[in-house]
PDB file of C-alpha atoms and ligand atoms in Angstrom:
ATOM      1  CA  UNK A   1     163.392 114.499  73.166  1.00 85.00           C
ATOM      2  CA  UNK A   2     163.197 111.519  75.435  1.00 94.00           C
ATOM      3  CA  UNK A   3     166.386 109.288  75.184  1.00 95.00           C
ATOM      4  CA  UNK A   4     164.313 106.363  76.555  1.00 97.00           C
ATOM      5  CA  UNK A   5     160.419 105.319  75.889  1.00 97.00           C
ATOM      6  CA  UNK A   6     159.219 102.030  77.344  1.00 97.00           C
ATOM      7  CA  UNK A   7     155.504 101.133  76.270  1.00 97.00           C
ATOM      8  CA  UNK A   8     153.591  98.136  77.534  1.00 97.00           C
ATOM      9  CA  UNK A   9     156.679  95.744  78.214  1.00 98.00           C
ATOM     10  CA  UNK A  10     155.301  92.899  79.191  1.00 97.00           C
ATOM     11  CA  UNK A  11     157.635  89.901  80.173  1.00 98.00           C
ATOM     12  CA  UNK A  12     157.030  86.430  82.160  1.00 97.00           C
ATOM     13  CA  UNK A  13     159.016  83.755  83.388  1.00 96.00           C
ATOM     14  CA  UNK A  14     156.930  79.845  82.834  1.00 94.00           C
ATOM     15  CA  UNK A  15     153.537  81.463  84.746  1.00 93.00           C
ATOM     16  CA  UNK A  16     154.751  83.784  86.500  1.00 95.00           C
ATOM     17  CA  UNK A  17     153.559  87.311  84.866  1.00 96.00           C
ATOM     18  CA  UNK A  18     156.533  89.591  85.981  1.00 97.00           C
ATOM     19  CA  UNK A  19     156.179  93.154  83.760  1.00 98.00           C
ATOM     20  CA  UNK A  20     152.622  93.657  83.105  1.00 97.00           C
ATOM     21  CA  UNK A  21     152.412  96.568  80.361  1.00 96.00           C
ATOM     22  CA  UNK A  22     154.831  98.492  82.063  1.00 97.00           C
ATOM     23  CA  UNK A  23     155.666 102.032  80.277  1.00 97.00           C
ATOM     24  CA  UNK A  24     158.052 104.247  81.151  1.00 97.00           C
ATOM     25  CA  UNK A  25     160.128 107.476  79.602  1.00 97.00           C
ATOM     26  CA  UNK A  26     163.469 108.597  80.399  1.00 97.00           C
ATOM     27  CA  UNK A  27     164.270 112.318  79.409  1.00 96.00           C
ATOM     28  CA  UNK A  28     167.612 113.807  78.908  1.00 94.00           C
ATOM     29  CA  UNK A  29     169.922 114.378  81.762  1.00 94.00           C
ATOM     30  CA  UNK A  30     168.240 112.563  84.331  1.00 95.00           C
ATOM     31  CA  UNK A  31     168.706 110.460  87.473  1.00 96.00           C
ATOM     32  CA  UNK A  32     165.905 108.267  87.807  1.00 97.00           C
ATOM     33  CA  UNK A  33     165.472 105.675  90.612  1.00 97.00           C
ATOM     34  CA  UNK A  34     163.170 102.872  89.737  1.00 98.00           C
ATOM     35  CA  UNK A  35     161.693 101.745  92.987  1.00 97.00           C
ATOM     36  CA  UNK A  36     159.754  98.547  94.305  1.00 96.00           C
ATOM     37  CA  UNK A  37     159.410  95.517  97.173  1.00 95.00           C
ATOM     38  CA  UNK A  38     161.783  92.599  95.682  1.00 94.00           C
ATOM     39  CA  UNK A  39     160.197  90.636  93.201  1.00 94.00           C
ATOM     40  CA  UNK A  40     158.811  94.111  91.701  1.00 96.00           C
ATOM     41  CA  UNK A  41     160.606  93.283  87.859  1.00 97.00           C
ATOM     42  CA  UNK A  42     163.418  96.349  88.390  1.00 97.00           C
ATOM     43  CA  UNK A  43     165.928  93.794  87.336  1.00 97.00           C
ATOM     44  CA  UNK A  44     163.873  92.573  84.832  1.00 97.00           C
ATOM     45  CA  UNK A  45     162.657  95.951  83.023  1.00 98.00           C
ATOM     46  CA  UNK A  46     166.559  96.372  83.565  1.00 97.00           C
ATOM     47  CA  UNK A  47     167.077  93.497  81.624  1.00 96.00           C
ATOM     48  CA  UNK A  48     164.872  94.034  78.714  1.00 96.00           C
ATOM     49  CA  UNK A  49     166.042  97.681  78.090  1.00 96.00           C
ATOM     50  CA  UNK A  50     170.007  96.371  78.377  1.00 94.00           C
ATOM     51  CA  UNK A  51     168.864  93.752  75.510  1.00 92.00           C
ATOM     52  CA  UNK A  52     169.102  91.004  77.646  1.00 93.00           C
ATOM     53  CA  UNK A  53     165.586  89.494  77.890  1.00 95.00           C
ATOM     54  CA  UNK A  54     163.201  89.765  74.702  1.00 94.00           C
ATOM     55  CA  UNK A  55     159.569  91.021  76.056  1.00 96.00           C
ATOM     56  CA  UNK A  56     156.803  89.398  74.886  1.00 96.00           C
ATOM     57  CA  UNK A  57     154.759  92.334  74.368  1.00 96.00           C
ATOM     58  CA  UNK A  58     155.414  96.051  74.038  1.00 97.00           C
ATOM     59  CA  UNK A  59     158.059  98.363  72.738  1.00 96.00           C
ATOM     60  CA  UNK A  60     161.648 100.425  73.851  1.00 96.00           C
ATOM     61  CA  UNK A  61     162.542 103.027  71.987  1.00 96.00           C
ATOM     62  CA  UNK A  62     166.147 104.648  72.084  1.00 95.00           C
ATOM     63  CA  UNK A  63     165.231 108.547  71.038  1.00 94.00           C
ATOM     64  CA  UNK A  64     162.234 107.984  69.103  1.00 93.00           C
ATOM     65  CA  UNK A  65     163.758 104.821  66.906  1.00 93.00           C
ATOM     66  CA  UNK A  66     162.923 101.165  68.305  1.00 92.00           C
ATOM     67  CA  UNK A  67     166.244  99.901  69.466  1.00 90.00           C
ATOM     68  CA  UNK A  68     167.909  98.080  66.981  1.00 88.00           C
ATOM     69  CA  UNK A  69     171.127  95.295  67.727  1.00 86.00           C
ATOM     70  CA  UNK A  70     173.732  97.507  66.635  1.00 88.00           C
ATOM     71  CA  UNK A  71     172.240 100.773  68.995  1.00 89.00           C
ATOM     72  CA  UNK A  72     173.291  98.580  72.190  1.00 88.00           C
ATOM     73  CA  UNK A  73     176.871 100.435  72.698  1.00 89.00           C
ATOM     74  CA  UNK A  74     174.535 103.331  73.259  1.00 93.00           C
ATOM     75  CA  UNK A  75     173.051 102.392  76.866  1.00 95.00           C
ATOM     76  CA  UNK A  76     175.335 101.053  79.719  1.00 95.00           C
ATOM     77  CA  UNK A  77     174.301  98.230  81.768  1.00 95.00           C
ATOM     78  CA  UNK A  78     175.901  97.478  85.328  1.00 94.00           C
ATOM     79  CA  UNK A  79     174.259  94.350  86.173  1.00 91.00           C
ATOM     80  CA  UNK A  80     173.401  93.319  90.053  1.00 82.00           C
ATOM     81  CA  UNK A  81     176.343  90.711  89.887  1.00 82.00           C
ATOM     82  CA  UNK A  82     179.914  91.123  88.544  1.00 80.00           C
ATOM     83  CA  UNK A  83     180.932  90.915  84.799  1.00 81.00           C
ATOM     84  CA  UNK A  84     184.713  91.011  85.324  1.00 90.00           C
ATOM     85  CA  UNK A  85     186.776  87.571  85.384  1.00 93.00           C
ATOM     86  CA  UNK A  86     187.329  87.129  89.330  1.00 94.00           C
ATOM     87  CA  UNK A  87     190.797  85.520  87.917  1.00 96.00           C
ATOM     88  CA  UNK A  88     192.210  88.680  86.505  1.00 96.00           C
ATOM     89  CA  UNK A  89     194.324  91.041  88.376  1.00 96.00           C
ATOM     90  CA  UNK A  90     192.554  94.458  88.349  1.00 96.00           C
ATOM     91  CA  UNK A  91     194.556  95.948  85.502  1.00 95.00           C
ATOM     92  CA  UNK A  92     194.403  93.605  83.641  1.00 95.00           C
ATOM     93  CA  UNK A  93     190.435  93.037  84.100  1.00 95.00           C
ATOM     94  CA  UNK A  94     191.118  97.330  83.050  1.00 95.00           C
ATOM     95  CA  UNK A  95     192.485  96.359  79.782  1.00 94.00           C
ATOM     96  CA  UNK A  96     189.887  93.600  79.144  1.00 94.00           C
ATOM     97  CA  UNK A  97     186.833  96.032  79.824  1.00 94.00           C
ATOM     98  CA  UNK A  98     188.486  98.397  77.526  1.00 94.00           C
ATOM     99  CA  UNK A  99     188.946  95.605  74.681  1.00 93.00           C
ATOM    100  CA  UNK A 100     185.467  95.277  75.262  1.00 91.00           C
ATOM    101  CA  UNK A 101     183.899  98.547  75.366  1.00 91.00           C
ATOM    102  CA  UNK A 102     186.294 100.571  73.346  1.00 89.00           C
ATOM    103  CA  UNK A 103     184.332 103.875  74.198  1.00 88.00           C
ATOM    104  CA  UNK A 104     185.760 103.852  77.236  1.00 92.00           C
ATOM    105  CA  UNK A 105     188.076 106.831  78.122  1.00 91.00           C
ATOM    106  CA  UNK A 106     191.255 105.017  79.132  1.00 91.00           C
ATOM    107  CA  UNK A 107     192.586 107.367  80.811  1.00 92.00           C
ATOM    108  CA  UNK A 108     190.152 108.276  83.024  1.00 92.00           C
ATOM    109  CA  UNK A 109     189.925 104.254  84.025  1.00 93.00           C
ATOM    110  CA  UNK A 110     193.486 104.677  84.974  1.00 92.00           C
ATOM    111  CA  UNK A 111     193.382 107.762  86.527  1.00 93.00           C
ATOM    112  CA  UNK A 112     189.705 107.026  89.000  1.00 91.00           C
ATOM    113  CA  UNK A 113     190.722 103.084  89.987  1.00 92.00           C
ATOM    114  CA  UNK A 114     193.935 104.948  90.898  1.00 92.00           C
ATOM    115  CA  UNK A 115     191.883 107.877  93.149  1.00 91.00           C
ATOM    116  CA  UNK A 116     189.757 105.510  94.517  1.00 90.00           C
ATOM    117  CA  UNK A 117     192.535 103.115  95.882  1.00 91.00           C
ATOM    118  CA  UNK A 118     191.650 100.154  94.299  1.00 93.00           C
ATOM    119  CA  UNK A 119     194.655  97.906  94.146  1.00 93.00           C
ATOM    120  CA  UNK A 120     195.681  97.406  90.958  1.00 92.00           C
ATOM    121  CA  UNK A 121     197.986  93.750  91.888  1.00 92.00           C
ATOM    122  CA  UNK A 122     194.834  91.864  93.610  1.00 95.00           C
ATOM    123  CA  UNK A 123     192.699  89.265  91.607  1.00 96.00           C
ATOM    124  CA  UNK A 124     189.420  90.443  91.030  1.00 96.00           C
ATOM    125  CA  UNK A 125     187.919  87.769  92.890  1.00 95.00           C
ATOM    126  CA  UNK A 126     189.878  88.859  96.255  1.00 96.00           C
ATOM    127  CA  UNK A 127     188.137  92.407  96.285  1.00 95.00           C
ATOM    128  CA  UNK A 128     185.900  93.252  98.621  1.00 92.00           C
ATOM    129  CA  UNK A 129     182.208  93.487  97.185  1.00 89.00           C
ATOM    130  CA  UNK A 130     182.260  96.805  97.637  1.00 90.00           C
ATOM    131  CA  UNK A 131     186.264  97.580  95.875  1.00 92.00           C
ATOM    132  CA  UNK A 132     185.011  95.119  93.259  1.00 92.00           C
ATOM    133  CA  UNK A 133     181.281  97.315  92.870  1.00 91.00           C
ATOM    134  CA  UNK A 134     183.319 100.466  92.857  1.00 92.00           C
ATOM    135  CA  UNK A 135     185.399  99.491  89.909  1.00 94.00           C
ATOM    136  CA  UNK A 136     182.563  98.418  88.037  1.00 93.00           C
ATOM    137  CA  UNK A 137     180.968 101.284  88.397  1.00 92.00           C
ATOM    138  CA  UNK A 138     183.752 103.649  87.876  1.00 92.00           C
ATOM    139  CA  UNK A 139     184.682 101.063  84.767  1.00 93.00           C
ATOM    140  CA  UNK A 140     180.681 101.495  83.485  1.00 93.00           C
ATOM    141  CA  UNK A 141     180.997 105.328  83.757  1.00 91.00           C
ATOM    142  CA  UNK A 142     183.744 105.909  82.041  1.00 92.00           C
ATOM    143  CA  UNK A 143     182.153 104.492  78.891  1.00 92.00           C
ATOM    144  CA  UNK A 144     180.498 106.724  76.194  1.00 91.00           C
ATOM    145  CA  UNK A 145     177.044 105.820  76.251  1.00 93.00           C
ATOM    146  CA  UNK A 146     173.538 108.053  76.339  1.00 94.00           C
ATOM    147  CA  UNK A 147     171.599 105.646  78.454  1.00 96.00           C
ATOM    148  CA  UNK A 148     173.233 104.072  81.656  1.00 96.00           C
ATOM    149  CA  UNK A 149     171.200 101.440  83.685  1.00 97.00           C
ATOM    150  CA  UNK A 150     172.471 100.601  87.291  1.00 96.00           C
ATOM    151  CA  UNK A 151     170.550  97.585  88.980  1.00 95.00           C
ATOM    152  CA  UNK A 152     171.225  97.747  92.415  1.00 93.00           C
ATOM    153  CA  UNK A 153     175.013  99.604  92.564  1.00 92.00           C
ATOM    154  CA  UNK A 154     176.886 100.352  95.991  1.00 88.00           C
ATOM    155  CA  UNK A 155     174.929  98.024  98.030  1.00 88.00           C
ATOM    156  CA  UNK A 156     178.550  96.992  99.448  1.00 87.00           C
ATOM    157  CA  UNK A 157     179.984 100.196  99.143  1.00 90.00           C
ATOM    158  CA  UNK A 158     180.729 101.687 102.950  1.00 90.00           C
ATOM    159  CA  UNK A 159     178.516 105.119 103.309  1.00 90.00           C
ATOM    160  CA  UNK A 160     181.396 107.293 103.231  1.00 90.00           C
ATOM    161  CA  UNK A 161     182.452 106.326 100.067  1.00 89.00           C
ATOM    162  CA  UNK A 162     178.555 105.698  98.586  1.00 91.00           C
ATOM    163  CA  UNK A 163     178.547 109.962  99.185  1.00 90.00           C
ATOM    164  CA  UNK A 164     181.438 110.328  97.345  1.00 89.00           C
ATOM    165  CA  UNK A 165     180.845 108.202  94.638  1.00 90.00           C
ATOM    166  CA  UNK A 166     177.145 110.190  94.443  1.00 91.00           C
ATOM    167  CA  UNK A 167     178.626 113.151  94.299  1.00 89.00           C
ATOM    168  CA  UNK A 168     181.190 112.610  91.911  1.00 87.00           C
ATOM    169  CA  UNK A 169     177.995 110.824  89.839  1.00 88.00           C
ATOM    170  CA  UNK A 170     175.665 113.868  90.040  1.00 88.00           C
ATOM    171  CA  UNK A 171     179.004 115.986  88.766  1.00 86.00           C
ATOM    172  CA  UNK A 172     179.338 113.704  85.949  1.00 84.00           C
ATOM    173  CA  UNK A 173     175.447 114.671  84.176  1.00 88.00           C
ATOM    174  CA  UNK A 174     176.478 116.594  81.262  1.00 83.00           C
ATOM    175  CA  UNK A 175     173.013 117.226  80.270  1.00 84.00           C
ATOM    176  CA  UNK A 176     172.405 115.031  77.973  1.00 85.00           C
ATOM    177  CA  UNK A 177     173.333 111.396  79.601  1.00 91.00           C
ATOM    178  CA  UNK A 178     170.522 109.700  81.757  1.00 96.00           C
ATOM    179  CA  UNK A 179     170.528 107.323  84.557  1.00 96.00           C
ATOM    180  CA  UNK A 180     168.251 104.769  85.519  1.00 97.00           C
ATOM    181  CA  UNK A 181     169.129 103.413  88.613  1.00 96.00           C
ATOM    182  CA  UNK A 182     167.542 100.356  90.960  1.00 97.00           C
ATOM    183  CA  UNK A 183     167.543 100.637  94.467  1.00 95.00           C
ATOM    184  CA  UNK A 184     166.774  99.887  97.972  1.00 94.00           C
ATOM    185  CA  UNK A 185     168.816 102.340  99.094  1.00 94.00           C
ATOM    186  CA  UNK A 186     166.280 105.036  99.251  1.00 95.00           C
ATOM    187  CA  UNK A 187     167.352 106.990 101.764  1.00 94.00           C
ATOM    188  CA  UNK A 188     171.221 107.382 100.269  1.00 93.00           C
ATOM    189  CA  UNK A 189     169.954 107.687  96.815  1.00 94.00           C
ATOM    190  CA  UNK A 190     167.176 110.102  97.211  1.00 95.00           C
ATOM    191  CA  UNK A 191     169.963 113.092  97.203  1.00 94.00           C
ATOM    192  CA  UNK A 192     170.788 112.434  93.694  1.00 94.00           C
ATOM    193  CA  UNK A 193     167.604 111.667  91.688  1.00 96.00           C
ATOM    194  CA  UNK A 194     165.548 113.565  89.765  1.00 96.00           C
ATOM    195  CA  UNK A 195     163.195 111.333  89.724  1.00 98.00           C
ATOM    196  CA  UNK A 196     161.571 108.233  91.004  1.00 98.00           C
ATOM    197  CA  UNK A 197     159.547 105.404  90.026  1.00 98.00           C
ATOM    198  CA  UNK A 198     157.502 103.034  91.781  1.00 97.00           C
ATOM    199  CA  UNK A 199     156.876  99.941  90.498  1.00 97.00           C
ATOM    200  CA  UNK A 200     154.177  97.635  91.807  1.00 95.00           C
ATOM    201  CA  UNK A 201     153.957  93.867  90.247  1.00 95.00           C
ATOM    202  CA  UNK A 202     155.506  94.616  86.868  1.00 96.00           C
ATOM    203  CA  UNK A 203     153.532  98.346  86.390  1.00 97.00           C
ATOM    204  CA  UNK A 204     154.774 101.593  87.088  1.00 97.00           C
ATOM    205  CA  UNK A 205     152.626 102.839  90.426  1.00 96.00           C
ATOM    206  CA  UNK A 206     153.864 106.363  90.293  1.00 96.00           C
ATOM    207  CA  UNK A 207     155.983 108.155  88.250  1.00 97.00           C
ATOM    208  CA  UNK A 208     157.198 111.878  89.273  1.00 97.00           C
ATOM    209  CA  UNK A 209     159.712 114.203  89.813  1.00 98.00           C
ATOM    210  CA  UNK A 210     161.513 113.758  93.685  1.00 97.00           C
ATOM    211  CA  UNK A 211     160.312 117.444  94.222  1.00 97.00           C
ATOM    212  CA  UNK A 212     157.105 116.995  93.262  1.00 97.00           C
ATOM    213  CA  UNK A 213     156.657 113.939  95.521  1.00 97.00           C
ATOM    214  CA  UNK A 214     158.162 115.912  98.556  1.00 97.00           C
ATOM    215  CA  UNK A 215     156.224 118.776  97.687  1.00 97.00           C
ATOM    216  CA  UNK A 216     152.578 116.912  97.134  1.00 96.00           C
ATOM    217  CA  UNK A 217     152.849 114.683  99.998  1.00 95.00           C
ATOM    218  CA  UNK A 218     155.258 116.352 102.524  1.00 95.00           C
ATOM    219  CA  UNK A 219     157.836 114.160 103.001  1.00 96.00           C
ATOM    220  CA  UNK A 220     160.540 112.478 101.941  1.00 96.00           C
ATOM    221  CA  UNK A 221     160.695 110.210  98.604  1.00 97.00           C
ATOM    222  CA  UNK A 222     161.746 107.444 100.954  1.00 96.00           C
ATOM    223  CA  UNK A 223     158.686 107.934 103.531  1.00 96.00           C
ATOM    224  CA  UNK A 224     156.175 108.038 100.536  1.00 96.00           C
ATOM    225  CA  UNK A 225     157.723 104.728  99.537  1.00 96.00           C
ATOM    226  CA  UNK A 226     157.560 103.438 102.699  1.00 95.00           C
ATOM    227  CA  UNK A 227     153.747 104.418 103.092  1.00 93.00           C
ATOM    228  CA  UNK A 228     152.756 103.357  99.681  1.00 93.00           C
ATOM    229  CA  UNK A 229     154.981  99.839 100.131  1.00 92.00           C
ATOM    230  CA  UNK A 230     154.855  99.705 103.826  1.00 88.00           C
ATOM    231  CA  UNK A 231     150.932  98.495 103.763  1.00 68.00           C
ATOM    232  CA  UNK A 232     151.978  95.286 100.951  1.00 63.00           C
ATOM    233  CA  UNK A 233     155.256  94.195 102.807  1.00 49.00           C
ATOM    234  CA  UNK A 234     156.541  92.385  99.501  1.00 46.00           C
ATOM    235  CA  UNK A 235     154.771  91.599  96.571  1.00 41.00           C
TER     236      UNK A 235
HETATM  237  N1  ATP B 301     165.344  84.076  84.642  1.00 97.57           N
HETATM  238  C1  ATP B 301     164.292  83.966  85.447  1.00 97.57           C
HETATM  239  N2  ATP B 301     163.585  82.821  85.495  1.00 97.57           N
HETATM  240  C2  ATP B 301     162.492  82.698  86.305  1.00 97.57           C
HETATM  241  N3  ATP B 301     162.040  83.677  87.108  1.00 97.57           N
HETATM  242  C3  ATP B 301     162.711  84.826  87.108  1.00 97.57           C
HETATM  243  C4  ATP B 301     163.870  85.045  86.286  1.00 97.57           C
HETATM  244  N4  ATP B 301     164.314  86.299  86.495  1.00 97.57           N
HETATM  245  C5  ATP B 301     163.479  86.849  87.412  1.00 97.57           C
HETATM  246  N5  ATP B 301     162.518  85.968  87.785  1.00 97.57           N
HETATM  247  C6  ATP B 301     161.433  86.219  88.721  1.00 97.57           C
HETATM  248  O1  ATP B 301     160.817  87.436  88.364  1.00 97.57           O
HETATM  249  C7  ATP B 301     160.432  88.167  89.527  1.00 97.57           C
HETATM  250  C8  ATP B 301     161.023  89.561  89.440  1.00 97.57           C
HETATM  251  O2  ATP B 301     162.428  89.463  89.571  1.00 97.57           O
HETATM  252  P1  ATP B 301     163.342  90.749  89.501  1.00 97.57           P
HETATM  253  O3  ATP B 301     164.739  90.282  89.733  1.00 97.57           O
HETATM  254  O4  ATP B 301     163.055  91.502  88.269  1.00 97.57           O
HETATM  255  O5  ATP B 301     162.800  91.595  90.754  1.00 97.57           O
HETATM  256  P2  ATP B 301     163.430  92.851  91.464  1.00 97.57           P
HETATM  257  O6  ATP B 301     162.335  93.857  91.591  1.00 97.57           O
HETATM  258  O7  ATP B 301     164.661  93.293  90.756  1.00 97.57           O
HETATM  259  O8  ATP B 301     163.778  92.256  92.883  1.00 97.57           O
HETATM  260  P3  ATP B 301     164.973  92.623  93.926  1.00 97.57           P
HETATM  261  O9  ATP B 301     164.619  93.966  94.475  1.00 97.57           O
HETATM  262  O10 ATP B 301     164.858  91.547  94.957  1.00 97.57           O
HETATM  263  O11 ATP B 301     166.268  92.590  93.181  1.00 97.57           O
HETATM  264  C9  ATP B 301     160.903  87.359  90.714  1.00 97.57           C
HETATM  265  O12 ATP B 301     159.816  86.645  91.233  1.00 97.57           O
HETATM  266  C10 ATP B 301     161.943  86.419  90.132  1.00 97.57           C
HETATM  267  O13 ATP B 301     161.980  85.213  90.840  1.00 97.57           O
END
């Protein structure tokens, strides 16, 4: 069964028409990379799945069931900008994400923001964008949750460590968690995902398994994107 079915979202801002009947399904145990020229609507199909923006037309559906208020602990949103209180020293910005999300496998928070060296006695605030999008992300994936929605993670992360942390992501599929992840980073992402999606003003363009797209067209996922979006520039 799909975990995720999006059908006909549409969603606009004053005038501006942003998701125009975009629909969209997410099946078990996948990494899918939802693709576009800024301005696309990744964030804001993000967004409206996460709960955080009402559509004004169209429906989401968490396994079949049209998500309900109290089915929200079930998907995992790491938004494009950081949630944690830049005045809190790291473990204690720990201990307020786990007061928060109390699905979260304590240990393992302890245990990864320990691996990956980030310093436990600096203010959040004094990170470095990428420390501080590491420990979100290792924070966000230590949660129980069936659904987890990345918009834009790692931008700031050095490439060395963006590897690792991809590796260590692809590891972490269990089969039956998904991943819906926004991106520019097409070239370092295309490794990991399953699938991709291209979305073109608010609609999804294409929708296919990475294979498939390598296979049908004979390149890479990030030169298809680059000859479908190259021709627009932005939209
Ligand atoms: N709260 C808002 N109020 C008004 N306009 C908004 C709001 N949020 C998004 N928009 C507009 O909606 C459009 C889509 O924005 P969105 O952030 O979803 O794009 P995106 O594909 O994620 O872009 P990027 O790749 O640059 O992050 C943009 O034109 C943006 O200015």
């Amino acid at each position: 069964m799909n975990i995720l079915e999006v059908k006909g979202l549409h969603k606009s801002f004053g005038d501006r028409q942003v998701l125009n009947g975009c629909s969209l399904k997410v099946g078990e145990g996948r990494i899918i990379g939802l693709l576009g020229p800024s301005g696309a609507g990744k964030s804001t199909l993000l967004r409206c799945i996460a709960g955080l923006l009402r559509p004004e037309w169209g429906t989401i559906r968490l396994r079949g069931e049209e998500i309900r208020p109290k089915d929200r602990p079930r998907i995992a949103y790491l938004a494009d900008h950081t949630l944690l209180p830049g005045g809190l020293y790291v473990r204690d910005a720990c201990a307020y994400y786990l007061d928060l999300f109390p699905t979260t496998d304590r240990e393992r928070v302890w245990r990864e923001v320990e691996r990956h060296h980030i310093p436990w006695e600096r203010r959040v605030r004094d990170l470095s964008r990428g420390e501080a999008e590491q420990l979100e992300l290792l924070l966000l994936l230590q949660r129980e949750a069936e659904l987890y929605l990345l918009d834009e993670p790692l931008g700031g992360v050095d490439p060395v460590t963006r590897r690792e942390i991809l590796r260590e992501l692809m590891d972490s599929m269990d089969g039956t968690r998904s991943i819906l992840l926004s991106t520019h980073l097409v070239h370092d992402m295309e490794p990991v995902l399953d699938e991709a999606v291209f979305l073109r003003h608010g609609a999804v363009a294409l929708h296919a398994p990475a294979e498939e797209i390598r296979a049908v067209h004979g390149c890479s996922v990030e030169e298809h994107y680059l000859h479908v979006f190259g021709k627009e520039g932005t939209v």
